[in-house]
Amino acid sequence: MIYQVLEYLRHYWGMLVGKTSTLADETSGAGISLDPRLLLGIIILLTICMASSFWAGSIAGSRRHPLLLHALIGAVAPIAYPATIMFTLDLQGAKEREQAKLDEEAAAEAEEAERVRLAEVMGRSPTPEDEDAGAEAESETFDEEYFKRISRNETGQLTGPWLISYNNQSVCALNIAECLDQVVVVEIETPGGDRQRIRIRYVLIEGCEHA
């Protein structure tokens, strides 16, 4: 950015010196006397305005803002304007991109929360991406209502298998067959490969999660 400003100034200074020399020759030939101090002051003022204009335009262009507009303002308010926008002019579109990122994160969090809620409604422990299954199990009440809720999915199909912990032991239930007042009836596979139904009292159940 500074290199561009210096290049513009060098080009402008050469042009300004040439024009001044020509003007001095013409006025001298016409017998018109110019005050050198006034001429020098005008040259310095124009140089400052042009430098400020190039500076402001360069800053605006590098931050994706309208270059010409800021260059004109920089010429009208020399030095002060480009010095101000150097610290206050943000990259165009940065705020919009930041807001879009925040919206995406919020949407992702809402989607994650909804997935966990659906997992709970369907009666399964959320996957590791959702949350720790053990933590959920600790907060559950393993009663008739709980097992009725998890026994079937939204299409009415039996769910399972389930790993049920009770009375300091665990059993792998292929499905939940029936939910009674005091006990839950589950179907297990025997060592011989047959299926058998057993009853487990709710008060003894310590945990239940997908196997």
Coordinates of C-alpha atoms in Angstrom, one line a residue:
M1 CA 0.0 0.0 0.0
I2 CA 2.8 2.5 0.9
Y3 CA 4.7 1.5 -2.2
Q4 CA 1.7 2.4 -4.4
V5 CA 1.3 5.7 -2.7
L6 CA 4.9 6.6 -3.2
E7 CA 4.7 5.6 -6.9
Y8 CA 1.6 7.8 -7.3
L9 CA 3.4 10.7 -5.6
R10 CA 6.5 10.3 -7.7
H11 CA 4.5 10.4 -10.9
Y12 CA 2.4 13.3 -9.7
W13 CA 5.4 15.3 -8.5
G14 CA 7.1 15.0 -11.9
M15 CA 3.9 16.1 -13.6
L16 CA 3.4 19.0 -11.2
V17 CA 7.0 20.2 -11.6
G18 CA 6.7 20.1 -15.4
K19 CA 3.4 22.1 -15.3
T20 CA 4.9 24.6 -12.9
S21 CA 7.9 25.2 -15.1
T22 CA 5.7 25.7 -18.1
L23 CA 3.5 28.1 -16.3
A24 CA 6.5 30.1 -15.0
D25 CA 7.9 30.4 -18.5
E26 CA 4.5 31.5 -19.9
T27 CA 3.9 34.1 -17.2
S28 CA 7.5 35.4 -17.5
G29 CA 7.1 35.8 -21.3
A30 CA 3.9 37.6 -20.8
G31 CA 5.5 40.0 -18.2
I32 CA 3.4 38.6 -15.3
S33 CA 5.2 38.3 -12.0
L34 CA 4.2 35.5 -9.6
D35 CA 5.0 35.4 -5.9
P36 CA 7.3 32.3 -5.5
R37 CA 6.1 31.8 -1.9
L38 CA 2.4 31.7 -3.0
L39 CA 3.3 29.3 -5.9
L40 CA 5.3 27.1 -3.5
G41 CA 2.4 27.0 -1.0
I42 CA -0.1 26.0 -3.7
I43 CA 2.2 23.2 -4.9
I44 CA 2.6 21.9 -1.3
L45 CA -1.1 22.1 -0.6
L46 CA -2.0 20.2 -3.9
T47 CA 0.7 17.7 -3.1
I48 CA -0.7 17.0 0.3
C49 CA -4.2 16.7 -1.0
M50 CA -3.2 14.3 -3.8
A51 CA -1.1 12.2 -1.4
S52 CA -4.0 12.0 1.0
S53 CA -6.3 11.0 -1.8
F54 CA -4.0 8.2 -3.0
W55 CA -3.5 7.1 0.6
A56 CA -7.3 6.9 1.3
G57 CA -8.0 5.2 -2.0
S58 CA -5.3 2.7 -1.4
I59 CA -6.7 1.8 2.1
A60 CA -10.3 1.6 0.8
G61 CA -9.2 -0.6 -2.2
S62 CA -7.3 -3.0 0.0
R63 CA -10.4 -3.5 2.2
R64 CA -12.9 -3.9 -0.7
H65 CA -14.5 -0.6 -0.4
P66 CA -15.2 1.9 -3.3
L67 CA -11.8 3.3 -4.1
L68 CA -12.9 6.5 -5.9
L69 CA -15.3 7.7 -3.2
H70 CA -12.7 7.4 -0.5
A71 CA -10.0 9.0 -2.6
L72 CA -12.2 12.0 -3.2
I73 CA -12.9 12.3 0.5
G74 CA -9.2 11.9 1.3
A75 CA -8.5 14.9 -1.0
V76 CA -11.1 17.1 0.7
A77 CA -9.9 16.1 4.2
P78 CA -6.2 15.5 3.7
I79 CA -4.2 13.4 6.1
A80 CA -7.0 13.3 8.8
Y81 CA -9.4 11.1 6.7
P82 CA -6.9 8.4 5.6
A83 CA -5.4 8.3 9.1
T84 CA -8.9 7.7 10.5
I85 CA -10.0 5.0 8.1
M86 CA -6.8 3.1 8.5
F87 CA -8.0 2.1 12.0
T88 CA -11.8 2.2 11.6
L89 CA -12.6 0.9 8.1
D90 CA -13.2 -2.8 8.3
L91 CA -13.0 -5.4 5.6
Q92 CA -16.2 -5.2 3.5
G93 CA -18.4 -8.2 4.2
A94 CA -16.4 -9.3 7.3
K95 CA -19.4 -8.6 9.6
E96 CA -21.8 -10.5 7.3
R97 CA -19.4 -13.5 7.2
E98 CA -19.0 -13.4 11.0
Q99 CA -22.8 -13.3 11.4
A100 CA -23.3 -16.1 8.9
K101 CA -20.8 -18.2 10.9
L102 CA -22.6 -17.5 14.1
D103 CA -25.9 -18.5 12.5
E104 CA -24.4 -21.7 11.2
E105 CA -23.1 -22.6 14.7
A106 CA -26.5 -21.9 16.3
A107 CA -28.2 -24.0 13.7
A108 CA -25.8 -26.9 14.3
E109 CA -26.3 -26.7 18.0
A110 CA -30.1 -26.7 17.6
E111 CA -29.8 -29.7 15.2
E112 CA -27.6 -31.5 17.7
A113 CA -30.1 -30.8 20.6
E114 CA -33.0 -32.1 18.4
R115 CA -31.1 -35.3 17.6
V116 CA -30.5 -35.9 21.3
R117 CA -34.2 -35.3 22.0
L118 CA -35.3 -37.7 19.3
A119 CA -32.9 -40.3 20.6
E120 CA -34.4 -40.0 24.1
V121 CA -37.9 -40.2 22.7
M122 CA -37.0 -43.3 20.8
G123 CA -35.6 -44.7 24.0
R124 CA -32.0 -45.2 22.8
S125 CA -28.9 -43.9 24.3
P126 CA -27.5 -41.1 22.1
T127 CA -24.4 -42.0 20.1
P128 CA -21.0 -40.8 21.3
E129 CA -21.4 -37.7 19.1
D130 CA -24.5 -36.8 21.0
E131 CA -23.6 -37.3 24.7
D132 CA -22.3 -39.9 27.1
A133 CA -24.8 -42.8 27.4
G134 CA -23.8 -43.5 31.0
A135 CA -24.6 -40.0 32.2
E136 CA -28.1 -40.3 30.7
A137 CA -28.7 -43.6 32.3
E138 CA -27.9 -42.2 35.8
S139 CA -30.7 -39.6 35.4
E140 CA -33.3 -42.1 34.1
T141 CA -36.1 -43.7 36.2
F142 CA -36.3 -47.3 35.0
D143 CA -40.1 -48.0 35.4
E144 CA -43.0 -49.3 33.4
E145 CA -43.3 -46.0 31.5
Y146 CA -39.6 -45.9 30.6
F147 CA -39.6 -49.4 29.1
K148 CA -42.8 -48.8 27.2
R149 CA -41.3 -45.8 25.7
I150 CA -38.1 -47.5 24.5
S151 CA -39.7 -50.9 23.6
R152 CA -40.7 -49.7 20.1
N153 CA -39.5 -47.1 17.6
E154 CA -41.7 -44.6 15.8
T155 CA -42.7 -47.2 13.1
G156 CA -43.9 -49.6 15.8
Q157 CA -41.0 -52.1 15.4
L158 CA -39.4 -53.7 18.5
T159 CA -36.1 -52.1 19.5
G160 CA -33.0 -53.8 20.8
P161 CA -30.8 -55.3 21.8
W162 CA -30.6 -53.7 25.2
L163 CA -27.9 -54.2 27.9
I164 CA -29.8 -54.1 31.2
S165 CA -27.9 -54.0 34.5
Y166 CA -29.6 -55.2 37.6
N167 CA -28.7 -56.7 40.9
N168 CA -24.9 -56.4 40.2
Q169 CA -25.2 -58.3 36.9
S170 CA -26.0 -57.6 33.3
V171 CA -28.2 -59.3 30.7
C172 CA -28.5 -58.7 27.0
A173 CA -32.1 -58.4 26.1
L174 CA -32.9 -59.0 22.4
N175 CA -36.1 -57.0 22.8
I176 CA -38.6 -55.8 25.4
A177 CA -41.5 -58.2 25.2
E178 CA -43.9 -56.8 27.8
C179 CA -44.0 -54.1 30.5
L180 CA -46.0 -55.0 33.6
D181 CA -46.8 -53.2 36.7
Q182 CA -43.8 -54.3 38.8
V183 CA -41.6 -56.1 36.2
V184 CA -40.4 -55.8 32.6
V185 CA -40.4 -59.0 30.5
V186 CA -37.4 -59.2 28.1
E187 CA -36.4 -61.8 25.6
I188 CA -32.8 -63.2 25.8
E189 CA -30.8 -65.8 24.0
T190 CA -29.7 -68.8 26.0
P191 CA -26.3 -70.4 25.6
G192 CA -27.9 -73.1 23.5
G193 CA -29.2 -70.6 21.0
D194 CA -32.8 -70.7 22.1
R195 CA -34.9 -67.6 23.0
Q196 CA -36.2 -67.3 26.5
R197 CA -38.3 -64.7 28.3
I198 CA -37.3 -63.5 31.8
R199 CA -38.8 -61.0 34.2
I200 CA -36.8 -58.2 35.9
R201 CA -38.1 -56.1 38.7
Y202 CA -37.9 -52.4 38.0
V203 CA -36.6 -51.6 41.5
L204 CA -33.5 -53.8 40.8
I205 CA -32.6 -52.2 37.5
E206 CA -29.5 -50.0 37.6
G207 CA -29.0 -49.1 34.0
C208 CA -30.2 -49.7 30.4
E209 CA -28.5 -48.9 27.2
H210 CA -28.2 -50.1 23.6
A211 CA -26.0 -53.1 23.4

